Amino acid sequence: MGVGVSIFFLTLGAILRFAIEPDVLGENVHIDVIGLIFMIVGGVGVVLSILLAPRRGSTSDNRLMHRENQPPEF
């Protein structure tokens, strides 16, 4: 899950939690709890995306350098 999707979940969760009345869909569906779950998932996604981003970038750079330094074989 990228940073963009995580921010989408945070925004959707905040809308469900704070902007919509909790009893819109009846008493059986707790829309504010669903919003809280979306905000937690979005926050965890942002943290994981930031922590794992440097690892993804460094592996692709190393592979590219190895390919450029080897002459083509005929």
PDB file of N, CA, C and O in Angstrom:
ATOM      1  N   MET A   1       0.851  -1.158   0.000  1.00  0.00           N
ATOM      2  CA  MET A   1       0.000   0.000   0.000  1.00  0.00           C
ATOM      3  C   MET A   1       0.901   1.226   0.000  1.00  0.00           C
ATOM      4  O   MET A   1       1.777   1.356   0.840  1.00  0.00           O
ATOM      5  N   GLY A   2       0.688   2.117  -0.954  1.00  0.00           N
ATOM      6  CA  GLY A   2       1.514   3.309  -1.051  1.00  0.00           C
ATOM      7  C   GLY A   2       1.026   4.432  -0.162  1.00  0.00           C
ATOM      8  O   GLY A   2       0.016   4.327   0.547  1.00  0.00           O
ATOM      9  N   VAL A   3       1.755   5.523  -0.217  1.00  0.00           N
ATOM     10  CA  VAL A   3       1.409   6.681   0.608  1.00  0.00           C
ATOM     11  C   VAL A   3       0.073   7.265   0.164  1.00  0.00           C
ATOM     12  O   VAL A   3      -0.750   7.674   0.994  1.00  0.00           O
ATOM     13  N   GLY A   4      -0.173   7.280  -1.137  1.00  0.00           N
ATOM     14  CA  GLY A   4      -1.432   7.835  -1.643  1.00  0.00           C
ATOM     15  C   GLY A   4      -2.648   7.079  -1.154  1.00  0.00           C
ATOM     16  O   GLY A   4      -3.653   7.674  -0.745  1.00  0.00           O
ATOM     17  N   VAL A   5      -2.587   5.767  -1.195  1.00  0.00           N
ATOM     18  CA  VAL A   5      -3.707   4.943  -0.711  1.00  0.00           C
ATOM     19  C   VAL A   5      -3.873   5.115   0.793  1.00  0.00           C
ATOM     20  O   VAL A   5      -4.999   5.171   1.302  1.00  0.00           O
ATOM     21  N   SER A   6      -2.776   5.232   1.508  1.00  0.00           N
ATOM     22  CA  SER A   6      -2.848   5.427   2.964  1.00  0.00           C
ATOM     23  C   SER A   6      -3.507   6.757   3.315  1.00  0.00           C
ATOM     24  O   SER A   6      -4.332   6.828   4.229  1.00  0.00           O
ATOM     25  N   ILE A   7      -3.159   7.802   2.583  1.00  0.00           N
ATOM     26  CA  ILE A   7      -3.779   9.107   2.826  1.00  0.00           C
ATOM     27  C   ILE A   7      -5.265   9.057   2.477  1.00  0.00           C
ATOM     28  O   ILE A   7      -6.094   9.676   3.154  1.00  0.00           O
ATOM     29  N   PHE A   8      -5.618   8.311   1.430  1.00  0.00           N
ATOM     30  CA  PHE A   8      -7.035   8.136   1.093  1.00  0.00           C
ATOM     31  C   PHE A   8      -7.784   7.474   2.243  1.00  0.00           C
ATOM     32  O   PHE A   8      -8.885   7.901   2.614  1.00  0.00           O
ATOM     33  N   PHE A   9      -7.217   6.414   2.838  1.00  0.00           N
ATOM     34  CA  PHE A   9      -7.861   5.744   3.962  1.00  0.00           C
ATOM     35  C   PHE A   9      -7.970   6.669   5.173  1.00  0.00           C
ATOM     36  O   PHE A   9      -8.976   6.648   5.886  1.00  0.00           O
ATOM     37  N   LEU A  10      -6.933   7.470   5.423  1.00  0.00           N
ATOM     38  CA  LEU A  10      -7.005   8.431   6.529  1.00  0.00           C
ATOM     39  C   LEU A  10      -8.129   9.437   6.306  1.00  0.00           C
ATOM     40  O   LEU A  10      -8.900   9.745   7.219  1.00  0.00           O
ATOM     41  N   THR A  11      -8.246   9.951   5.091  1.00  0.00           N
ATOM     42  CA  THR A  11      -9.275  10.939   4.782  1.00  0.00           C
ATOM     43  C   THR A  11     -10.671  10.328   4.871  1.00  0.00           C
ATOM     44  O   THR A  11     -11.584  10.917   5.464  1.00  0.00           O
ATOM     45  N   LEU A  12     -10.840   9.153   4.289  1.00  0.00           N
ATOM     46  CA  LEU A  12     -12.130   8.476   4.349  1.00  0.00           C
ATOM     47  C   LEU A  12     -12.523   8.166   5.794  1.00  0.00           C
ATOM     48  O   LEU A  12     -13.677   8.358   6.198  1.00  0.00           O
ATOM     49  N   GLY A  13     -11.564   7.715   6.578  1.00  0.00           N
ATOM     50  CA  GLY A  13     -11.839   7.425   7.978  1.00  0.00           C
ATOM     51  C   GLY A  13     -12.225   8.665   8.768  1.00  0.00           C
ATOM     52  O   GLY A  13     -13.129   8.626   9.606  1.00  0.00           O
ATOM     53  N   ALA A  14     -11.550   9.792   8.498  1.00  0.00           N
ATOM     54  CA  ALA A  14     -11.885  11.033   9.201  1.00  0.00           C
ATOM     55  C   ALA A  14     -13.282  11.518   8.825  1.00  0.00           C
ATOM     56  O   ALA A  14     -14.027  12.011   9.680  1.00  0.00           O
ATOM     57  N   ILE A  15     -13.646  11.365   7.558  1.00  0.00           N
ATOM     58  CA  ILE A  15     -14.995  11.757   7.134  1.00  0.00           C
ATOM     59  C   ILE A  15     -16.039  10.882   7.820  1.00  0.00           C
ATOM     60  O   ILE A  15     -17.045  11.379   8.333  1.00  0.00           O
ATOM     61  N   LEU A  16     -15.809   9.578   7.835  1.00  0.00           N
ATOM     62  CA  LEU A  16     -16.776   8.681   8.468  1.00  0.00           C
ATOM     63  C   LEU A  16     -16.842   8.897   9.978  1.00  0.00           C
ATOM     64  O   LEU A  16     -17.897   8.766  10.594  1.00  0.00           O
ATOM     65  N   ARG A  17     -15.724   9.231  10.579  1.00  0.00           N
ATOM     66  CA  ARG A  17     -15.662   9.371  12.045  1.00  0.00           C
ATOM     67  C   ARG A  17     -16.255  10.697  12.527  1.00  0.00           C
ATOM     68  O   ARG A  17     -17.005  10.735  13.496  1.00  0.00           O
ATOM     69  N   PHE A  18     -15.922  11.803  11.830  1.00  0.00           N
ATOM     70  CA  PHE A  18     -16.259  13.120  12.360  1.00  0.00           C
ATOM     71  C   PHE A  18     -17.360  13.856  11.601  1.00  0.00           C
ATOM     72  O   PHE A  18     -18.029  14.703  12.167  1.00  0.00           O
ATOM     73  N   ALA A  19     -17.559  13.587  10.324  1.00  0.00           N
ATOM     74  CA  ALA A  19     -18.479  14.387   9.526  1.00  0.00           C
ATOM     75  C   ALA A  19     -19.861  13.765   9.363  1.00  0.00           C
ATOM     76  O   ALA A  19     -20.793  14.447   8.982  1.00  0.00           O
ATOM     77  N   ILE A  20     -20.000  12.495   9.631  1.00  0.00           N
ATOM     78  CA  ILE A  20     -21.273  11.816   9.448  1.00  0.00           C
ATOM     79  C   ILE A  20     -21.824  11.420  10.812  1.00  0.00           C
ATOM     80  O   ILE A  20     -21.080  10.946  11.679  1.00  0.00           O
ATOM     81  N   GLU A  21     -23.106  11.608  10.972  1.00  0.00           N
ATOM     82  CA  GLU A  21     -23.756  11.214  12.222  1.00  0.00           C
ATOM     83  C   GLU A  21     -23.639   9.705  12.423  1.00  0.00           C
ATOM     84  O   GLU A  21     -23.814   8.944  11.479  1.00  0.00           O
ATOM     85  N   PRO A  22     -23.358   9.243  13.628  1.00  0.00           N
ATOM     86  CA  PRO A  22     -23.153   7.807  13.858  1.00  0.00           C
ATOM     87  C   PRO A  22     -24.374   6.934  13.579  1.00  0.00           C
ATOM     88  O   PRO A  22     -24.243   5.770  13.261  1.00  0.00           O
ATOM     89  N   ASP A  23     -25.576   7.484  13.669  1.00  0.00           N
ATOM     90  CA  ASP A  23     -26.774   6.668  13.490  1.00  0.00           C
ATOM     91  C   ASP A  23     -27.426   6.839  12.118  1.00  0.00           C
ATOM     92  O   ASP A  23     -28.621   6.602  11.968  1.00  0.00           O
ATOM     93  N   VAL A  24     -26.658   7.212  11.107  1.00  0.00           N
ATOM     94  CA  VAL A  24     -27.204   7.407   9.761  1.00  0.00           C
ATOM     95  C   VAL A  24     -27.711   6.092   9.181  1.00  0.00           C
ATOM     96  O   VAL A  24     -28.775   6.038   8.577  1.00  0.00           O
ATOM     97  N   LEU A  25     -26.977   5.016   9.367  1.00  0.00           N
ATOM     98  CA  LEU A  25     -27.352   3.723   8.797  1.00  0.00           C
ATOM     99  C   LEU A  25     -28.101   2.844   9.789  1.00  0.00           C
ATOM    100  O   LEU A  25     -28.289   1.662   9.547  1.00  0.00           O
ATOM    101  N   GLY A  26     -28.525   3.392  10.877  1.00  0.00           N
ATOM    102  CA  GLY A  26     -29.240   2.611  11.884  1.00  0.00           C
ATOM    103  C   GLY A  26     -28.346   2.337  13.078  1.00  0.00           C
ATOM    104  O   GLY A  26     -27.172   2.705  13.109  1.00  0.00           O
ATOM    105  N   GLU A  27     -28.921   1.663  14.054  1.00  0.00           N
ATOM    106  CA  GLU A  27     -28.167   1.400  15.278  1.00  0.00           C
ATOM    107  C   GLU A  27     -27.265   0.182  15.162  1.00  0.00           C
ATOM    108  O   GLU A  27     -26.369  -0.011  15.982  1.00  0.00           O
ATOM    109  N   ASN A  28     -27.462  -0.662  14.154  1.00  0.00           N
ATOM    110  CA  ASN A  28     -26.647  -1.872  14.018  1.00  0.00           C
ATOM    111  C   ASN A  28     -25.291  -1.600  13.377  1.00  0.00           C
ATOM    112  O   ASN A  28     -24.357  -2.377  13.544  1.00  0.00           O
ATOM    113  N   VAL A  29     -25.168  -0.524  12.595  1.00  0.00           N
ATOM    114  CA  VAL A  29     -23.912  -0.189  11.906  1.00  0.00           C
ATOM    115  C   VAL A  29     -23.303   1.025  12.601  1.00  0.00           C
ATOM    116  O   VAL A  29     -23.894   2.106  12.626  1.00  0.00           O
ATOM    117  N   HIS A  30     -22.123   0.854  13.154  1.00  0.00           N
ATOM    118  CA  HIS A  30     -21.436   1.946  13.842  1.00  0.00           C
ATOM    119  C   HIS A  30     -20.433   2.567  12.869  1.00  0.00           C
ATOM    120  O   HIS A  30     -19.293   2.126  12.752  1.00  0.00           O
ATOM    121  N   ILE A  31     -20.882   3.590  12.164  1.00  0.00           N
ATOM    122  CA  ILE A  31     -20.073   4.211  11.116  1.00  0.00           C
ATOM    123  C   ILE A  31     -18.848   4.912  11.712  1.00  0.00           C
ATOM    124  O   ILE A  31     -17.804   5.008  11.062  1.00  0.00           O
ATOM    125  N   ASP A  32     -18.940   5.385  12.945  1.00  0.00           N
ATOM    126  CA  ASP A  32     -17.787   6.040  13.568  1.00  0.00           C
ATOM    127  C   ASP A  32     -16.682   5.039  13.894  1.00  0.00           C
ATOM    128  O   ASP A  32     -15.498   5.352  13.796  1.00  0.00           O
ATOM    129  N   VAL A  33     -17.042   3.805  14.230  1.00  0.00           N
ATOM    130  CA  VAL A  33     -16.039   2.770  14.489  1.00  0.00           C
ATOM    131  C   VAL A  33     -15.367   2.352  13.182  1.00  0.00           C
ATOM    132  O   VAL A  33     -14.148   2.139  13.137  1.00  0.00           O
ATOM    133  N   ILE A  34     -16.138   2.276  12.110  1.00  0.00           N
ATOM    134  CA  ILE A  34     -15.564   1.960  10.793  1.00  0.00           C
ATOM    135  C   ILE A  34     -14.593   3.058  10.380  1.00  0.00           C
ATOM    136  O   ILE A  34     -13.514   2.782   9.846  1.00  0.00           O
ATOM    137  N   GLY A  35     -14.947   4.304  10.640  1.00  0.00           N
ATOM    138  CA  GLY A  35     -14.049   5.419  10.343  1.00  0.00           C
ATOM    139  C   GLY A  35     -12.762   5.346  11.140  1.00  0.00           C
ATOM    140  O   GLY A  35     -11.673   5.615  10.625  1.00  0.00           O
ATOM    141  N   LEU A  36     -12.862   4.965  12.403  1.00  0.00           N
ATOM    142  CA  LEU A  36     -11.666   4.816  13.243  1.00  0.00           C
ATOM    143  C   LEU A  36     -10.767   3.704  12.704  1.00  0.00           C
ATOM    144  O   LEU A  36      -9.542   3.854  12.661  1.00  0.00           O
ATOM    145  N   ILE A  37     -11.364   2.611  12.261  1.00  0.00           N
ATOM    146  CA  ILE A  37     -10.571   1.507  11.694  1.00  0.00           C
ATOM    147  C   ILE A  37      -9.855   1.966  10.434  1.00  0.00           C
ATOM    148  O   ILE A  37      -8.665   1.669  10.231  1.00  0.00           O
ATOM    149  N   PHE A  38     -10.542   2.716   9.567  1.00  0.00           N
ATOM    150  CA  PHE A  38      -9.896   3.234   8.357  1.00  0.00           C
ATOM    151  C   PHE A  38      -8.750   4.178   8.700  1.00  0.00           C
ATOM    152  O   PHE A  38      -7.697   4.164   8.045  1.00  0.00           O
ATOM    153  N   MET A  39      -8.914   4.999   9.719  1.00  0.00           N
ATOM    154  CA  MET A  39      -7.841   5.914  10.105  1.00  0.00           C
ATOM    155  C   MET A  39      -6.639   5.155  10.658  1.00  0.00           C
ATOM    156  O   MET A  39      -5.491   5.522  10.378  1.00  0.00           O
ATOM    157  N   ILE A  40      -6.860   4.098  11.408  1.00  0.00           N
ATOM    158  CA  ILE A  40      -5.750   3.294  11.928  1.00  0.00           C
ATOM    159  C   ILE A  40      -5.015   2.603  10.784  1.00  0.00           C
ATOM    160  O   ILE A  40      -3.772   2.611  10.732  1.00  0.00           O
ATOM    161  N   VAL A  41      -5.768   2.013   9.853  1.00  0.00           N
ATOM    162  CA  VAL A  41      -5.139   1.345   8.701  1.00  0.00           C
ATOM    163  C   VAL A  41      -4.348   2.350   7.867  1.00  0.00           C
ATOM    164  O   VAL A  41      -3.230   2.064   7.424  1.00  0.00           O
ATOM    165  N   GLY A  42      -4.892   3.529   7.657  1.00  0.00           N
ATOM    166  CA  GLY A  42      -4.177   4.555   6.900  1.00  0.00           C
ATOM    167  C   GLY A  42      -2.911   5.017   7.590  1.00  0.00           C
ATOM    168  O   GLY A  42      -1.870   5.208   6.954  1.00  0.00           O
ATOM    169  N   GLY A  43      -2.977   5.194   8.900  1.00  0.00           N
ATOM    170  CA  GLY A  43      -1.781   5.609   9.646  1.00  0.00           C
ATOM    171  C   GLY A  43      -0.689   4.560   9.614  1.00  0.00           C
ATOM    172  O   GLY A  43       0.489   4.879   9.420  1.00  0.00           O
ATOM    173  N   VAL A  44      -1.063   3.299   9.783  1.00  0.00           N
ATOM    174  CA  VAL A  44      -0.076   2.220   9.715  1.00  0.00           C
ATOM    175  C   VAL A  44       0.510   2.135   8.305  1.00  0.00           C
ATOM    176  O   VAL A  44       1.711   1.928   8.119  1.00  0.00           O
ATOM    177  N   GLY A  45      -0.320   2.339   7.296  1.00  0.00           N
ATOM    178  CA  GLY A  45       0.165   2.308   5.914  1.00  0.00           C
ATOM    179  C   GLY A  45       1.154   3.417   5.610  1.00  0.00           C
ATOM    180  O   GLY A  45       2.151   3.197   4.921  1.00  0.00           O
ATOM    181  N   VAL A  46       0.899   4.620   6.123  1.00  0.00           N
ATOM    182  CA  VAL A  46       1.842   5.732   5.921  1.00  0.00           C
ATOM    183  C   VAL A  46       3.178   5.419   6.582  1.00  0.00           C
ATOM    184  O   VAL A  46       4.246   5.607   5.979  1.00  0.00           O
ATOM    185  N   VAL A  47       3.140   4.925   7.802  1.00  0.00           N
ATOM    186  CA  VAL A  47       4.382   4.621   8.524  1.00  0.00           C
ATOM    187  C   VAL A  47       5.170   3.528   7.799  1.00  0.00           C
ATOM    188  O   VAL A  47       6.384   3.647   7.592  1.00  0.00           O
ATOM    189  N   LEU A  48       4.488   2.462   7.386  1.00  0.00           N
ATOM    190  CA  LEU A  48       5.184   1.380   6.682  1.00  0.00           C
ATOM    191  C   LEU A  48       5.720   1.837   5.324  1.00  0.00           C
ATOM    192  O   LEU A  48       6.801   1.420   4.919  1.00  0.00           O
ATOM    193  N   SER A  49       4.981   2.674   4.622  1.00  0.00           N
ATOM    194  CA  SER A  49       5.452   3.175   3.327  1.00  0.00           C
ATOM    195  C   SER A  49       6.713   4.014   3.483  1.00  0.00           C
ATOM    196  O   SER A  49       7.632   3.924   2.675  1.00  0.00           O
ATOM    197  N   ILE A  50       6.752   4.824   4.523  1.00  0.00           N
ATOM    198  CA  ILE A  50       7.934   5.663   4.751  1.00  0.00           C
ATOM    199  C   ILE A  50       9.122   4.817   5.185  1.00  0.00           C
ATOM    200  O   ILE A  50      10.258   5.046   4.745  1.00  0.00           O
ATOM    201  N   LEU A  51       8.891   3.823   6.029  1.00  0.00           N
ATOM    202  CA  LEU A  51       9.995   2.983   6.497  1.00  0.00           C
ATOM    203  C   LEU A  51      10.555   2.084   5.400  1.00  0.00           C
ATOM    204  O   LEU A  51      11.752   1.818   5.361  1.00  0.00           O
ATOM    205  N   LEU A  52       9.706   1.601   4.504  1.00  0.00           N
ATOM    206  CA  LEU A  52      10.156   0.672   3.472  1.00  0.00           C
ATOM    207  C   LEU A  52      10.576   1.356   2.178  1.00  0.00           C
ATOM    208  O   LEU A  52      11.122   0.709   1.300  1.00  0.00           O
ATOM    209  N   ALA A  53      10.352   2.649   2.040  1.00  0.00           N
ATOM    210  CA  ALA A  53      10.681   3.357   0.801  1.00  0.00           C
ATOM    211  C   ALA A  53      12.181   3.349   0.495  1.00  0.00           C
ATOM    212  O   ALA A  53      12.555   3.114  -0.651  1.00  0.00           O
ATOM    213  N   PRO A  54      13.084   3.601   1.440  1.00  0.00           N
ATOM    214  CA  PRO A  54      14.514   3.593   1.099  1.00  0.00           C
ATOM    215  C   PRO A  54      15.003   2.228   0.627  1.00  0.00           C
ATOM    216  O   PRO A  54      15.878   2.130  -0.216  1.00  0.00           O
ATOM    217  N   ARG A  55      14.443   1.161   1.128  1.00  0.00           N
ATOM    218  CA  ARG A  55      14.878  -0.180   0.729  1.00  0.00           C
ATOM    219  C   ARG A  55      14.532  -0.458  -0.725  1.00  0.00           C
ATOM    220  O   ARG A  55      15.289  -1.056  -1.446  1.00  0.00           O
ATOM    221  N   ARG A  56      13.361  -0.031  -1.154  1.00  0.00           N
ATOM    222  CA  ARG A  56      12.978  -0.273  -2.543  1.00  0.00           C
ATOM    223  C   ARG A  56      13.854   0.521  -3.501  1.00  0.00           C
ATOM    224  O   ARG A  56      14.248   0.036  -4.533  1.00  0.00           O
ATOM    225  N   GLY A  57      14.182   1.744  -3.168  1.00  0.00           N
ATOM    226  CA  GLY A  57      14.983   2.576  -4.053  1.00  0.00           C
ATOM    227  C   GLY A  57      16.419   2.091  -4.185  1.00  0.00           C
ATOM    228  O   GLY A  57      17.005   2.137  -5.258  1.00  0.00           O
ATOM    229  N   SER A  58      17.024   1.605  -3.120  1.00  0.00           N
ATOM    230  CA  SER A  58      18.421   1.196  -3.171  1.00  0.00           C
ATOM    231  C   SER A  58      18.612  -0.091  -3.966  1.00  0.00           C
ATOM    232  O   SER A  58      19.623  -0.263  -4.629  1.00  0.00           O
ATOM    233  N   THR A  59      17.660  -0.990  -3.939  1.00  0.00           N
ATOM    234  CA  THR A  59      17.834  -2.241  -4.687  1.00  0.00           C
ATOM    235  C   THR A  59      17.747  -2.004  -6.185  1.00  0.00           C
ATOM    236  O   THR A  59      18.480  -2.601  -6.944  1.00  0.00           O
ATOM    237  N   SER A  60      16.888  -1.110  -6.623  1.00  0.00           N
ATOM    238  CA  SER A  60      16.782  -0.877  -8.060  1.00  0.00           C
ATOM    239  C   SER A  60      18.018  -0.142  -8.591  1.00  0.00           C
ATOM    240  O   SER A  60      18.444  -0.368  -9.708  1.00  0.00           O
ATOM    241  N   ASP A  61      18.635   0.739  -7.790  1.00  0.00           N
ATOM    242  CA  ASP A  61      19.841   1.434  -8.228  1.00  0.00           C
ATOM    243  C   ASP A  61      21.007   0.457  -8.382  1.00  0.00           C
ATOM    244  O   ASP A  61      21.792   0.566  -9.315  1.00  0.00           O
ATOM    245  N   ASN A  62      21.147  -0.493  -7.468  1.00  0.00           N
ATOM    246  CA  ASN A  62      22.243  -1.451  -7.557  1.00  0.00           C
ATOM    247  C   ASN A  62      22.115  -2.327  -8.799  1.00  0.00           C
ATOM    248  O   ASN A  62      23.092  -2.614  -9.469  1.00  0.00           O
ATOM    249  N   ARG A  63      20.943  -2.754  -9.121  1.00  0.00           N
ATOM    250  CA  ARG A  63      20.746  -3.583 -10.301  1.00  0.00           C
ATOM    251  C   ARG A  63      21.049  -2.818 -11.571  1.00  0.00           C
ATOM    252  O   ARG A  63      21.644  -3.347 -12.493  1.00  0.00           O
ATOM    253  N   LEU A  64      20.678  -1.568 -11.610  1.00  0.00           N
ATOM    254  CA  LEU A  64      20.920  -0.762 -12.801  1.00  0.00           C
ATOM    255  C   LEU A  64      22.411  -0.547 -13.012  1.00  0.00           C
ATOM    256  O   LEU A  64      22.904  -0.633 -14.126  1.00  0.00           O
ATOM    257  N   MET A  65      23.179  -0.333 -11.955  1.00  0.00           N
ATOM    258  CA  MET A  65      24.611  -0.109 -12.093  1.00  0.00           C
ATOM    259  C   MET A  65      25.317  -1.369 -12.580  1.00  0.00           C
ATOM    260  O   MET A  65      26.240  -1.290 -13.374  1.00  0.00           O
ATOM    261  N   HIS A  66      24.908  -2.526 -12.139  1.00  0.00           N
ATOM    262  CA  HIS A  66      25.537  -3.760 -12.589  1.00  0.00           C
ATOM    263  C   HIS A  66      25.305  -3.982 -14.078  1.00  0.00           C
ATOM    264  O   HIS A  66      26.185  -4.446 -14.783  1.00  0.00           O
ATOM    265  N   ARG A  67      24.167  -3.651 -14.575  1.00  0.00           N
ATOM    266  CA  ARG A  67      23.865  -3.839 -15.988  1.00  0.00           C
ATOM    267  C   ARG A  67      24.631  -2.855 -16.863  1.00  0.00           C
ATOM    268  O   ARG A  67      25.039  -3.190 -17.951  1.00  0.00           O
ATOM    269  N   GLU A  68      24.850  -1.637 -16.381  1.00  0.00           N
ATOM    270  CA  GLU A  68      25.553  -0.643 -17.183  1.00  0.00           C
ATOM    271  C   GLU A  68      27.049  -0.946 -17.266  1.00  0.00           C
ATOM    272  O   GLU A  68      27.678  -0.644 -18.258  1.00  0.00           O
ATOM    273  N   ASN A  69      27.626  -1.553 -16.236  1.00  0.00           N
ATOM    274  CA  ASN A  69      29.067  -1.770 -16.214  1.00  0.00           C
ATOM    275  C   ASN A  69      29.499  -3.001 -17.009  1.00  0.00           C
ATOM    276  O   ASN A  69      30.668  -3.166 -17.267  1.00  0.00           O
ATOM    277  N   GLN A  70      28.590  -3.857 -17.365  1.00  0.00           N
ATOM    278  CA  GLN A  70      28.966  -5.052 -18.113  1.00  0.00           C
ATOM    279  C   GLN A  70      28.817  -4.789 -19.616  1.00  0.00           C
ATOM    280  O   GLN A  70      27.779  -4.356 -20.077  1.00  0.00           O
ATOM    281  N   PRO A  71      29.886  -5.047 -20.397  1.00  0.00           N
ATOM    282  CA  PRO A  71      29.773  -4.852 -21.854  1.00  0.00           C
ATOM    283  C   PRO A  71      28.882  -5.931 -22.469  1.00  0.00           C
ATOM    284  O   PRO A  71      28.775  -7.034 -21.941  1.00  0.00           O
ATOM    285  N   PRO A  72      28.235  -5.619 -23.559  1.00  0.00           N
ATOM    286  CA  PRO A  72      27.372  -6.626 -24.197  1.00  0.00           C
ATOM    287  C   PRO A  72      28.220  -7.774 -24.768  1.00  0.00           C
ATOM    288  O   PRO A  72      29.321  -7.571 -25.274  1.00  0.00           O
ATOM    289  N   GLU A  73      27.690  -8.966 -24.672  1.00  0.00           N
ATOM    290  CA  GLU A  73      28.377 -10.138 -25.201  1.00  0.00           C
ATOM    291  C   GLU A  73      27.790 -10.501 -26.556  1.00  0.00           C
ATOM    292  O   GLU A  73      26.599 -10.534 -26.748  1.00  0.00           O
ATOM    293  N   PHE A  74      28.684 -10.810 -27.518  1.00  0.00           N
ATOM    294  CA  PHE A  74      28.228 -11.172 -28.875  1.00  0.00           C
ATOM    295  C   PHE A  74      28.478 -12.608 -29.164  1.00  0.00           C
ATOM    296  O   PHE A  74      29.353 -13.273 -28.820  1.00  0.00           O
TER     297      PHE A  74
END
